[in-house]
Coordinates of C-alpha atoms and ligand atoms in Angstrom, one line a residue:
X1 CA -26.2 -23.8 -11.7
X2 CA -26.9 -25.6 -14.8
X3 CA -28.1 -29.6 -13.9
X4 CA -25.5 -32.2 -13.3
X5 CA -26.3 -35.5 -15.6
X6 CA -25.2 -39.3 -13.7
X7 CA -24.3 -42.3 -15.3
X8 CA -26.7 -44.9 -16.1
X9 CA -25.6 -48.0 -14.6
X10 CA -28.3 -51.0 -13.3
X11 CA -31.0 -48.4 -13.6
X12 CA -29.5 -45.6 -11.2
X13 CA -28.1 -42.2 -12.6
X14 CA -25.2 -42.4 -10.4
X15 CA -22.4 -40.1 -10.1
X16 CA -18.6 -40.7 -11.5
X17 CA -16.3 -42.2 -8.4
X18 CA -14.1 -39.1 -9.1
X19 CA -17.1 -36.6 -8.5
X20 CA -15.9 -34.5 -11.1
X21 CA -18.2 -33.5 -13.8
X22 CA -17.1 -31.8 -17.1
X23 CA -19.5 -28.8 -19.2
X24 CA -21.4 -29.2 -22.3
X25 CA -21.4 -25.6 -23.8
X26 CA -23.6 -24.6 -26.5
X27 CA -21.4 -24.0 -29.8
X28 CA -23.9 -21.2 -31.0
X29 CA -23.2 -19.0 -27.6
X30 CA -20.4 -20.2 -25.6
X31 CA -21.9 -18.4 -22.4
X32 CA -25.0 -21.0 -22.2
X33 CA -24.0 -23.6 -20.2
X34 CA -26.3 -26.5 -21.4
X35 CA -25.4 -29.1 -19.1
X36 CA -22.9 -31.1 -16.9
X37 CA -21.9 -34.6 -17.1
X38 CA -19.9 -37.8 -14.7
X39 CA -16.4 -37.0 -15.5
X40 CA -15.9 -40.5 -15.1
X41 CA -13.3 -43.4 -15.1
X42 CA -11.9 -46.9 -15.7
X43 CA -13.4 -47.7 -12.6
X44 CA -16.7 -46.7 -13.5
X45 CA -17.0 -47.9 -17.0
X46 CA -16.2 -51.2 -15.2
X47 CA -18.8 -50.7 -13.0
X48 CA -21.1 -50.2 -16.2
X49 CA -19.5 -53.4 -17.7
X50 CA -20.2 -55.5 -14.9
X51 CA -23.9 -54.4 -14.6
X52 CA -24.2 -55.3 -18.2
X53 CA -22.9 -58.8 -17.8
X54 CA -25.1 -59.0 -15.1
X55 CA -28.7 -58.3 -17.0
X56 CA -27.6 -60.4 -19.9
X57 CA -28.6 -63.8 -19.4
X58 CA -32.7 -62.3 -18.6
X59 CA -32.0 -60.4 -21.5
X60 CA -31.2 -62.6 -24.2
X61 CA -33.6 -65.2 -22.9
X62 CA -36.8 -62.8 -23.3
X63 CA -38.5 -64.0 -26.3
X64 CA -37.9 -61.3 -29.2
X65 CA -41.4 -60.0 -29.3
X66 CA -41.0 -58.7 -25.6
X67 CA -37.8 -56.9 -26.6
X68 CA -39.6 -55.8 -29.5
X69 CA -42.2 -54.5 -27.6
X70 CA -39.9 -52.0 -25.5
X71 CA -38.4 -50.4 -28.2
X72 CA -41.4 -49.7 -29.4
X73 CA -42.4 -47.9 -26.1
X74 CA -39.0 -46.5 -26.2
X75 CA -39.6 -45.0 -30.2
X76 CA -43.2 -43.7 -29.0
X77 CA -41.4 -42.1 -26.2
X78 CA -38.9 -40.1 -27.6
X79 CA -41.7 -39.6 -30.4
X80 CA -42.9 -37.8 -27.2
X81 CA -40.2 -35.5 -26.4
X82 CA -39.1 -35.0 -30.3
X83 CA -39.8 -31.2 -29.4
X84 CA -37.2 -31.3 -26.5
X85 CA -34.4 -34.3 -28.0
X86 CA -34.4 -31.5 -31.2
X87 CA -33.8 -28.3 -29.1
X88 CA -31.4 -30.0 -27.1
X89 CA -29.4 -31.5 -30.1
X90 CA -29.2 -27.7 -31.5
X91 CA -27.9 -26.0 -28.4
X92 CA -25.2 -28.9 -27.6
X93 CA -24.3 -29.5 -31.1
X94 CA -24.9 -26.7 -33.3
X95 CA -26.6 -28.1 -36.4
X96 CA -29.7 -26.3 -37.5
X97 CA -33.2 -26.7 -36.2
X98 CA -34.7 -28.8 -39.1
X99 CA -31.8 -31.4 -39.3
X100 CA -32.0 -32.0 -36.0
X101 CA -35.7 -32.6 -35.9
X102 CA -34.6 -35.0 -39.3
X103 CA -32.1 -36.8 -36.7
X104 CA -34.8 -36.9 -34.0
X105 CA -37.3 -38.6 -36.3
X106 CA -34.6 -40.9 -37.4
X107 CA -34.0 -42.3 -34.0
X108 CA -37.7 -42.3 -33.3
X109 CA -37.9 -45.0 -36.9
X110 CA -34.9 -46.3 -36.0
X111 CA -36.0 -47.7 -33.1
X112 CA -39.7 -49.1 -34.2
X113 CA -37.6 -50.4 -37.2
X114 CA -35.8 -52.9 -35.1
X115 CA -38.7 -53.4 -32.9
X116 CA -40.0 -54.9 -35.8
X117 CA -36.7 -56.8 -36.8
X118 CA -37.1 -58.4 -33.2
X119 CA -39.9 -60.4 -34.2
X120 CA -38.5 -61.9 -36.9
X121 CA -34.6 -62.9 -35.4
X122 CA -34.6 -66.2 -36.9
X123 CA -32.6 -68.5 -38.7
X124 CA -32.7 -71.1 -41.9
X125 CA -33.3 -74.8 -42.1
X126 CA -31.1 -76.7 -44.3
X127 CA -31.3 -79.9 -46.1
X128 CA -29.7 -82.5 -44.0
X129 CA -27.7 -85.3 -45.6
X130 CA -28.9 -88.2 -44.2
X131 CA -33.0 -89.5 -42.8
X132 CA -33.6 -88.6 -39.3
X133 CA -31.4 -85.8 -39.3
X134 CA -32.6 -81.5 -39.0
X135 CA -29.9 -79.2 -40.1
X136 CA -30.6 -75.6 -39.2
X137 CA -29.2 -72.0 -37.8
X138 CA -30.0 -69.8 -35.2
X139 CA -29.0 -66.3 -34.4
X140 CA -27.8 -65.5 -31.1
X141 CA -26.9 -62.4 -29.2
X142 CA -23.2 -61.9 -28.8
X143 CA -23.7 -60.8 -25.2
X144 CA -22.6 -57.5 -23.6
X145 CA -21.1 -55.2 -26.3
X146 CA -19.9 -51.1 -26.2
X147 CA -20.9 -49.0 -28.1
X148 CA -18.4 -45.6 -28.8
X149 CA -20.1 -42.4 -30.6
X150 CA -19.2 -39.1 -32.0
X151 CA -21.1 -36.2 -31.5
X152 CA -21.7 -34.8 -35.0
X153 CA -24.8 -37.0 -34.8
X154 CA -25.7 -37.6 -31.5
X155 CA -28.7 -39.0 -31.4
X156 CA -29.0 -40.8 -34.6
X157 CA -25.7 -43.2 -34.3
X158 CA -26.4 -44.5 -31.2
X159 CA -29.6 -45.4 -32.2
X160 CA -29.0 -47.2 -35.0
X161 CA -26.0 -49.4 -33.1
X162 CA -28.1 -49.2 -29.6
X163 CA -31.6 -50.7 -31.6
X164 CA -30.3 -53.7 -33.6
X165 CA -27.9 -54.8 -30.4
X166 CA -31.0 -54.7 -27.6
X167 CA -33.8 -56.0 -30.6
X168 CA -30.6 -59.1 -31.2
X169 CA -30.8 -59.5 -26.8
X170 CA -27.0 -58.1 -26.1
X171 CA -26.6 -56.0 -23.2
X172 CA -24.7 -52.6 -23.9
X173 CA -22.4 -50.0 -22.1
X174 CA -22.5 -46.8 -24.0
X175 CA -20.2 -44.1 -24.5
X176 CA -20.9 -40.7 -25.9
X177 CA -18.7 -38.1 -27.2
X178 CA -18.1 -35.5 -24.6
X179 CA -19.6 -32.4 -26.5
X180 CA -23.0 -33.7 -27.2
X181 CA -24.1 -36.3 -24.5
X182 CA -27.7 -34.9 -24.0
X183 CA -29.0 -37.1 -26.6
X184 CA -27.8 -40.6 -25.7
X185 CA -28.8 -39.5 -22.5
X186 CA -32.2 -38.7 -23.9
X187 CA -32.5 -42.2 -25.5
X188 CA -31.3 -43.9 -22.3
X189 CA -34.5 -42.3 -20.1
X190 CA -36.7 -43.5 -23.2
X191 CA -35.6 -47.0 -22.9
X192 CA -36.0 -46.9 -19.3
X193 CA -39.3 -45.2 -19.1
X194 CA -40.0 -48.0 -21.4
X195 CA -39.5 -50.6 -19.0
X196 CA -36.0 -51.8 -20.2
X197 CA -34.7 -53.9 -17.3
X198 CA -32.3 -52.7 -15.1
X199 CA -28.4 -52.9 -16.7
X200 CA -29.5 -53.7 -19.9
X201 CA -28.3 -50.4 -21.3
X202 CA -25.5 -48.6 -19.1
X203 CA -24.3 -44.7 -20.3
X204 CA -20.8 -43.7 -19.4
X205 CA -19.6 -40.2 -20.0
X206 CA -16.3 -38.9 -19.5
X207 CA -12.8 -39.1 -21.8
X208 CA -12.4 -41.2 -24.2
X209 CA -8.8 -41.8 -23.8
X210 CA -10.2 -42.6 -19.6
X211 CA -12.9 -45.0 -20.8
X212 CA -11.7 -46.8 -24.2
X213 CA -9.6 -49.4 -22.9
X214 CA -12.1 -50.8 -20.5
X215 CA -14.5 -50.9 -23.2
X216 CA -12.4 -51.9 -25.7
X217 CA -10.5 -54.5 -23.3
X218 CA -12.7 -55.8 -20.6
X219 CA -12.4 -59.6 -20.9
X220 CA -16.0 -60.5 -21.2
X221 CA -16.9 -57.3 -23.7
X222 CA -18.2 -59.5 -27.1
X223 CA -18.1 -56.8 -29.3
X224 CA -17.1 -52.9 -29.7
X225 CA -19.3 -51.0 -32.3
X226 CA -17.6 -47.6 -32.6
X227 CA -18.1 -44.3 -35.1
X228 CA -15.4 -41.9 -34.8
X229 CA -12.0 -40.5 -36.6
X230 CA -10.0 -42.8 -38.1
X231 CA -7.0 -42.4 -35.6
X232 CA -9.1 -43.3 -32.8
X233 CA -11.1 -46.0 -34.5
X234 CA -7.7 -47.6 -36.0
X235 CA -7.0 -47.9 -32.7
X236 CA -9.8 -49.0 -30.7
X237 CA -10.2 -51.7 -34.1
X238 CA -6.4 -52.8 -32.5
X239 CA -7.4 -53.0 -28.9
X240 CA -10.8 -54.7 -29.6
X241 CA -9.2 -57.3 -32.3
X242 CA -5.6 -58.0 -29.3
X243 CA -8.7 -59.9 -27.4
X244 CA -10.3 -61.2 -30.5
X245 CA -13.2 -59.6 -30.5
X246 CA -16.0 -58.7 -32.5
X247 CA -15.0 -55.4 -33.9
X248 CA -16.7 -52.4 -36.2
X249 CA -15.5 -48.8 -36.7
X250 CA -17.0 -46.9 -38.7
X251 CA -14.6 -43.4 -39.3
X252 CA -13.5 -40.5 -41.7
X253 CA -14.1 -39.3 -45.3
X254 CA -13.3 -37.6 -48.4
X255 CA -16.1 -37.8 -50.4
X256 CA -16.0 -37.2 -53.5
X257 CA -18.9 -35.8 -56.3
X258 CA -18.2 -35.8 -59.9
X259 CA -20.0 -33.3 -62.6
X260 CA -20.2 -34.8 -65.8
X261 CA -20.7 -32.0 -68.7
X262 CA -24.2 -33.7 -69.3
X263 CA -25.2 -32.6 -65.7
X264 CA -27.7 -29.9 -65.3
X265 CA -25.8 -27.2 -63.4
X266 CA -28.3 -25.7 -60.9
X267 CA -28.9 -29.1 -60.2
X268 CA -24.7 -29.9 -59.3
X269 CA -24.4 -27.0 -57.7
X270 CA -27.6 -27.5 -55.5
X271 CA -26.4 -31.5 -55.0
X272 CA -23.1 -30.0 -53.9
X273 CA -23.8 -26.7 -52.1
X274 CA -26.5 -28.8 -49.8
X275 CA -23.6 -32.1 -49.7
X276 CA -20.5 -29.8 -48.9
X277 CA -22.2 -27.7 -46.4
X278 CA -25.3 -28.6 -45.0
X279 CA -24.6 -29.8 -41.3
X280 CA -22.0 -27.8 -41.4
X281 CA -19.9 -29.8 -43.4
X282 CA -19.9 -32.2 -40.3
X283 CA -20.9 -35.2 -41.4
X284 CA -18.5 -37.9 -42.2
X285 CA -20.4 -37.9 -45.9
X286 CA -20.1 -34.6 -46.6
X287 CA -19.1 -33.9 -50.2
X288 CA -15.6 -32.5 -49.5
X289 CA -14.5 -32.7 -53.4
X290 CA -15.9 -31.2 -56.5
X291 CA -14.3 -33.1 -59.6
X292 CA -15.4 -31.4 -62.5
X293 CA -15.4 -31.9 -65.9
X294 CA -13.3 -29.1 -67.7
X295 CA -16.0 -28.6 -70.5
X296 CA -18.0 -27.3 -67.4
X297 CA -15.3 -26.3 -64.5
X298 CA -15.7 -22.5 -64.7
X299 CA -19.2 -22.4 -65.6
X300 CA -19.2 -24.4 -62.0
X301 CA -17.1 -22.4 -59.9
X302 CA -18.6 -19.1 -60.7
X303 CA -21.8 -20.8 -59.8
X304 CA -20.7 -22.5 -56.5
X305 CA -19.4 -19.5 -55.1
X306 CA -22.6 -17.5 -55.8
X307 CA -24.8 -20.5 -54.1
X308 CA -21.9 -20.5 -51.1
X309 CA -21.9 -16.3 -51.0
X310 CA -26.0 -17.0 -50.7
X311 CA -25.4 -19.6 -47.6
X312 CA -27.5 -18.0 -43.9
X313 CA -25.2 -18.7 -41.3
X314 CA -26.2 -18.4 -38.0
X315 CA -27.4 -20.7 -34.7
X316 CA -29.2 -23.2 -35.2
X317 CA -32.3 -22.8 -33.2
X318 CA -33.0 -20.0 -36.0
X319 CA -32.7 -22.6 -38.4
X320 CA -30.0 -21.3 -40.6
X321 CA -28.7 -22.7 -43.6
X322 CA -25.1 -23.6 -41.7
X323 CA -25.1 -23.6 -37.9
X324 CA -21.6 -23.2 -36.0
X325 CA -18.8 -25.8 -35.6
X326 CA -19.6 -27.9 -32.6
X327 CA -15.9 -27.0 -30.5
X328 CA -13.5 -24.2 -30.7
X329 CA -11.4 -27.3 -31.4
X330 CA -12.7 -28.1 -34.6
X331 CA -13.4 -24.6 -35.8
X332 CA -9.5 -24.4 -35.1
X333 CA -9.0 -26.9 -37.4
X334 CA -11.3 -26.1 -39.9
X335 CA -9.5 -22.5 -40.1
X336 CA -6.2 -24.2 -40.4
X337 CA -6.8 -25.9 -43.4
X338 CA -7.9 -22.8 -45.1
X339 CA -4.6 -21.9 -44.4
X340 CA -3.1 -24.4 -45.7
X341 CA -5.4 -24.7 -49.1
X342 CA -4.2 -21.0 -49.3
X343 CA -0.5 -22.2 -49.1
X344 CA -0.8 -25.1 -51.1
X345 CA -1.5 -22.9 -53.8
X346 CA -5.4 -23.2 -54.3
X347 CA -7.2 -20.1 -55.2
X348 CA -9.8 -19.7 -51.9
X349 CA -12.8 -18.1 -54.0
X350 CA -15.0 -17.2 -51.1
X351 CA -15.5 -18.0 -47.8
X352 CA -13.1 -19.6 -45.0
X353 CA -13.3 -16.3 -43.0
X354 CA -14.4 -16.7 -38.9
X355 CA -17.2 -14.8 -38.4
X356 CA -17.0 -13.5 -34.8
X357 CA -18.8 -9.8 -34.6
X358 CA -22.9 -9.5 -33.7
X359 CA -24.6 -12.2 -33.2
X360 CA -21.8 -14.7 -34.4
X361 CA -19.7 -13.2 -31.1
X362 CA -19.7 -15.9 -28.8
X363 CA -19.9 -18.9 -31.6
X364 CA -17.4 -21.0 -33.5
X365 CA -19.0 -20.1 -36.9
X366 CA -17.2 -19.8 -40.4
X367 CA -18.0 -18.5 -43.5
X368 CA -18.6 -21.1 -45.9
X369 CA -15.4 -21.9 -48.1
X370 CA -15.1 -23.1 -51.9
X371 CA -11.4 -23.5 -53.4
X372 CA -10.8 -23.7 -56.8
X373 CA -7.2 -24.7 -58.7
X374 CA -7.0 -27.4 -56.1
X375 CA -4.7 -30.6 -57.1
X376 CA -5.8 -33.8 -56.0
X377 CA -2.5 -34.2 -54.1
X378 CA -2.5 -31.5 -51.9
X379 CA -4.0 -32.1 -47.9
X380 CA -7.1 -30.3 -48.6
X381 CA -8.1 -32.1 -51.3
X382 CA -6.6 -36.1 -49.5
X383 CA -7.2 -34.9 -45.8
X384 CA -11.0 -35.2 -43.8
X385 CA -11.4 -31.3 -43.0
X386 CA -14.6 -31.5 -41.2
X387 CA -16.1 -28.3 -41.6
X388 CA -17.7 -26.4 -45.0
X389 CA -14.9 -26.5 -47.3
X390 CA -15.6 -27.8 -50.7
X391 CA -12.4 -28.3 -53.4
X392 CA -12.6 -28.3 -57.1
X393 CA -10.6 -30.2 -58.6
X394 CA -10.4 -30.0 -62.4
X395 CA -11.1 -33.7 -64.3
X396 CA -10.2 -33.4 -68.0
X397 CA -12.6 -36.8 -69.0
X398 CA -14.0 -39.1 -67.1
X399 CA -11.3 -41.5 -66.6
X400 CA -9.6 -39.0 -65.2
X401 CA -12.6 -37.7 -63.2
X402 CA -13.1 -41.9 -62.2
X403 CA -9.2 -41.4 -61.1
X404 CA -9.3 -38.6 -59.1
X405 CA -12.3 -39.7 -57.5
X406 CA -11.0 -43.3 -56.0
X407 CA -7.5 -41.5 -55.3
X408 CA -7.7 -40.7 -51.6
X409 CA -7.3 -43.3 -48.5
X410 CA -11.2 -42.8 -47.9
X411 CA -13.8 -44.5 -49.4
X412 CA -17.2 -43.7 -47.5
X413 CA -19.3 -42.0 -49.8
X414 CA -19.7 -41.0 -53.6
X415 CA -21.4 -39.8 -56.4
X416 CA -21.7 -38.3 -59.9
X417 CA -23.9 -35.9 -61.6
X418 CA -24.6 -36.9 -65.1
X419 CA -27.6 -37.8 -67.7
X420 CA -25.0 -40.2 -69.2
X421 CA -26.4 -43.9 -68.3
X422 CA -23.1 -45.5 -69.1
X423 CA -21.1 -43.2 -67.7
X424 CA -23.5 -43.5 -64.3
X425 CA -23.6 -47.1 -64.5
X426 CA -19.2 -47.3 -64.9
X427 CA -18.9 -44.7 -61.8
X428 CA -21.2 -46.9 -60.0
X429 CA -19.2 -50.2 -60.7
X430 CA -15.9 -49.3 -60.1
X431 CA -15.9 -46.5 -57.8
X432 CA -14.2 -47.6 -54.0
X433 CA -17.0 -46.3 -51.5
X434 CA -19.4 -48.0 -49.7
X435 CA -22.2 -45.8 -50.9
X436 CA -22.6 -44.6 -54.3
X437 CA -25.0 -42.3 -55.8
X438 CA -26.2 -41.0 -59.3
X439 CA -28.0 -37.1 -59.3
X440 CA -27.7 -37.5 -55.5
X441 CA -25.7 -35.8 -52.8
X442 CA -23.1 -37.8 -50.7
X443 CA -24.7 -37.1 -47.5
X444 CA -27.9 -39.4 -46.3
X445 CA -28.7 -42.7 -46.4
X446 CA -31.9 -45.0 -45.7
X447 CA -32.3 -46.5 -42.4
X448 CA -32.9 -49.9 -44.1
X449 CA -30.0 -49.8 -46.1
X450 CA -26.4 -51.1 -45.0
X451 CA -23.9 -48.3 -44.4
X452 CA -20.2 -48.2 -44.3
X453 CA -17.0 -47.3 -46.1
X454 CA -14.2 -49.1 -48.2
X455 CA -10.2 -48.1 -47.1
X456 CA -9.6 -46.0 -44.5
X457 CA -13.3 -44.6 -44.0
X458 CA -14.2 -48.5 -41.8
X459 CA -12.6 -51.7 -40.6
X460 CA -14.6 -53.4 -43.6
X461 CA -16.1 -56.0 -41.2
X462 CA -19.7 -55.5 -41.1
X463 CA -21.9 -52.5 -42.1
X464 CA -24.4 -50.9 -39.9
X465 CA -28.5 -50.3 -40.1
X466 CA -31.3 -52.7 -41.8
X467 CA -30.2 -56.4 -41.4
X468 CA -26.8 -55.8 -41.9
X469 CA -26.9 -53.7 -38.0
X470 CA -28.2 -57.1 -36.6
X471 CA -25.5 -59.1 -38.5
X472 CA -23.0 -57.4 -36.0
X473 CA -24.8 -58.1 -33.3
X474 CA -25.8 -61.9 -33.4
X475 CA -23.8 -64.9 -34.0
X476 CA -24.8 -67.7 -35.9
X477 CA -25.5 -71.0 -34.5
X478 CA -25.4 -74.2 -36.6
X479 CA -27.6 -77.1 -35.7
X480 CA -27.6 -81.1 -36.0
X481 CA -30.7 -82.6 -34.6
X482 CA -30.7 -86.5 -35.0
X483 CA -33.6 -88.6 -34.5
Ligands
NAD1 P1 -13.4 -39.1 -32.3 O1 -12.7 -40.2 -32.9 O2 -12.6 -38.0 -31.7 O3 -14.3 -39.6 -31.0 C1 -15.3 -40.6 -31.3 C2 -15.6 -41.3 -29.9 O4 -14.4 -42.0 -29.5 C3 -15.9 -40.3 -28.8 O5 -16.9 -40.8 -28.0 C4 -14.6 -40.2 -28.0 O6 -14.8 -39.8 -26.7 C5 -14.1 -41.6 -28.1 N1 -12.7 -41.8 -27.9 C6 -11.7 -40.9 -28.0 N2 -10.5 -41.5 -27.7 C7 -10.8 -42.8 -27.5 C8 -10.0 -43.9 -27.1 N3 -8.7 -43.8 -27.0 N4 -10.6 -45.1 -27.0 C9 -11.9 -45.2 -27.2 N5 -12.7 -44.2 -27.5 C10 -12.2 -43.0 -27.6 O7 -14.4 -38.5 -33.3 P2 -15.4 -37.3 -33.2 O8 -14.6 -36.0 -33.3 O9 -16.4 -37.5 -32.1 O10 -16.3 -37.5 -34.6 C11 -15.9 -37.0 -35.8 C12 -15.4 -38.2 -36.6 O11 -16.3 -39.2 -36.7 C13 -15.1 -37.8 -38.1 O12 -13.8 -38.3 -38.5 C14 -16.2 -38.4 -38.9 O13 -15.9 -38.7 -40.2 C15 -16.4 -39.6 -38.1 N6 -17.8 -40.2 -38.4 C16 -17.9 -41.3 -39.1 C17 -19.2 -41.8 -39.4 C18 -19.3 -43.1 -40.2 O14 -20.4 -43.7 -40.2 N7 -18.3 -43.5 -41.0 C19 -20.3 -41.2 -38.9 C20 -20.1 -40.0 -38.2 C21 -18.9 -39.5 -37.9

């Protein structure tokens, strides 16, 4: 029988009151079993909360070097078991071997980046307005904080909202999506074996619709940081924000690339093929839309759907090009939006097929899809899909493309392929997304860099990673000294 995870809470692994656990399958071969984990409820998450509130006054009174100094330890420890968090991300979430080694690493600089930042948590001295007087500010912990994930990068988002909030001295209860819990897990026994004190970071696993509203309600939670859909997020933002707190969710996308008749071609096509697809088309900055200039628009297609016919699928511990969908769920969903491109009138030009004989038998695997014909109105084209669909959509100048591009409720990520400098430097003024990119694909983004959507795609409070993670995380103080 496969091993049976525990909560984390005041440095035990403890099982769920219920004693129910729940199965973390791997989406490459639904017969391996990867692991169990707490099925666990309100009263549980409470118990998490409470042990958080508990370690927080030690906590935030360490000085920031000593903080700084265990999430070091905890970076060189996971730096330790990169080999095992990598395999472990493949088999519970799909995504191919190298990206997952690429998310490993990023939680391994994540967290030596804000071991770093914990040296330097200051503030700024102002001039007063009188003699005698000091005028300065201080940043503070906001205290004991949740933190909600998805699982399309398991590792990497809770590092980079689990960093900043310990290196700012909160104390955290996290909460991992269901299918891929290994790898908060995983960072949890780093930060222990790095001598984290007891309840300063808690792990609850179990429903979200179980543990949310003790996470989301709990009278003495500061803040929620969550990264999910945009139904759940709009309303963990509404539950969070009823008891005025500190709130951040950062959700869905539609993100669009434009190709400019100026662009190389191979070059689009690479920008987009590796954007639409890559991860499976499971990142919430995946290129879902293709605008393309009609000067160029067939000269594209043909040459998408030869780079998408030329896409390995297969699991990801072989390191394909495109690993499986992480849940039957979403593989259900990304099969019923082919169907309803199909019905909508777009011409499907390859891909979109399940593949389900040989070694694709016990996965949720699709063939990579490219639409063509699509209008910008239709639901593939405005809805977050979530798997490796890309839609072109036709742009007959770049007003139009500039159009097409900010029509959707999303605004998370963007870009445009072009040699024109205006052109690049009007797409990158007045395009609504929180990241925009020339010659780039959507997907990726610097650890040092803030990251977060306009519209629909976040709750537009604060971004997340470099300074702008511990800006969340940390109140200002403002101070009058007289003497
Ligand atoms: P999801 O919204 O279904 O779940 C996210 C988390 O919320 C999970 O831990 C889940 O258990 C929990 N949850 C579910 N119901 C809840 C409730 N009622 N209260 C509190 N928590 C609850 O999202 P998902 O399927 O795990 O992830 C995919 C989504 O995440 C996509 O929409 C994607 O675009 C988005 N995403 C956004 C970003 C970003 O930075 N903008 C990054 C990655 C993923």
């Amino acid at each position: 029988m496969e091993q049976a995870f525990g909560n984390f809470v005041n440095g035990e692994w403890v099982d769920a009151e219920s004693g129910d656990t729940f199965e973390v399958v791997n989406p490459a071969d639904t017969t391996d079993v990867v692991a169990r984990f707490q099925r666990s409820t309100a009263a549980d998450a409470e118990d998490a909360i409470e042990a958080a509130i508990a370690a927080q006054h030690e906590w935030a009174n360490r000085p920031g070097p000593e903080r700084g100094a265990i999430l070091n330890r905890a970076s060189q420890e996971l730096a330790s078991r990169k080999e095992e968090a990598t395999e472990m991300l493949v088999r519970e979430e799909g995504k191919a071997r190298s990206e997952a080694a690429g998310e490993v690493q990023r939680a391994i600089d994540i967290f030596a980046y804000y071991a770093q930042k914990s040296l330097d948590l200051g503030g700024v001295v102002k001039s007063p307005s009188g003699r005698n007087k000091e005028l300065s500010t201080k940043r503070e912990p906001l205290g004991t904080v949740s933190i909600i994930t998805p699982w399309n990068y398991p590792i990497a988002i809770p590092a980079w909202k689990l960093a900043p909030a310990l290196a700012a001295g909160n104390t955290v209860v996290a909460k991992p999506a269901s299918e891929a819990p290994n790898s908060t897990r995983i960072l949890v026994e780093c930060l222990a074996e790095a001598g984290l004190p007891d309840g300063v970071v808690n792990f609850v696993t179990g429903p979200g619709s179980e543990l949310g509203a003790p996470l989301t309600t709990h009278s003495e939670i500061d803040a929620v940081s969550f990264t999910g859909s945009t139904s759940v997020g709009t309303s963990v933002a509404q539950a969070a924000s009823e008891g005025l707190k500190r709130v951040q969710c950062e959700m869905g996308g539609k993100n669009p690339t434009v190709v400019m008749p100026s662009a190389d071609i191979v070059e689009a096509v690479e920008i987009l093929g590796v954007g639409a697809f890559g991860t499976t088309g499971q990142s919430c900055t995946a290129a879902s839309r293709a605008i393309v200039h009609e000067d160029v628009y067939d000269e594209f297609v043909d040459a998408m759907v030869e780079y998408a016919e030329d896409i390995v699928v297969g699991p990801g511990l072989d390191d394909p090009d495109v690993g499986p969908h992480v849940s039957q769920g979403e593989l259900d969903s990304t099969l019923e939006y082919i169907d309803i491109g199909v019905d909508e009138g777009a011409t499907l030009e390859t891909g979109g097929e399940r593949l389900a004989d040989g070694e694709y038998d016990d996965g949720y695997y699709v063939r990579p899809a490219v639409f063509s014909d699509v209008d910008n109105d239709m639901r593939i084209a405005q809805e977050e899909i979530f798997g490796p669909v890309l839609s072109v959509i036709e742009a007959s100048d770049f007003e139009d493309a500039l159009e097409l591009a900010n029509d959707v409720e999303f605004g998370l990520s963007a870009s445009i392929v072009t040699q024109d400098l205006t052109e690049a430097n009007e797409f990158l003024d007045r395009i609504e997304a929180g990241v925009a990119k020339v010659n780039e694909k959507t997907t990726g983004l610097e650890l040092h860099v803030p990251f977060g959507g306009y519209k629909q795609s976040s709750t537009n409070t604060y971004r997340e990673q470099g300074d702008a993670g511990l800006d969340f995380f940390t109140a200002t103080k403002t101070i009058y000294r007289n003497y």
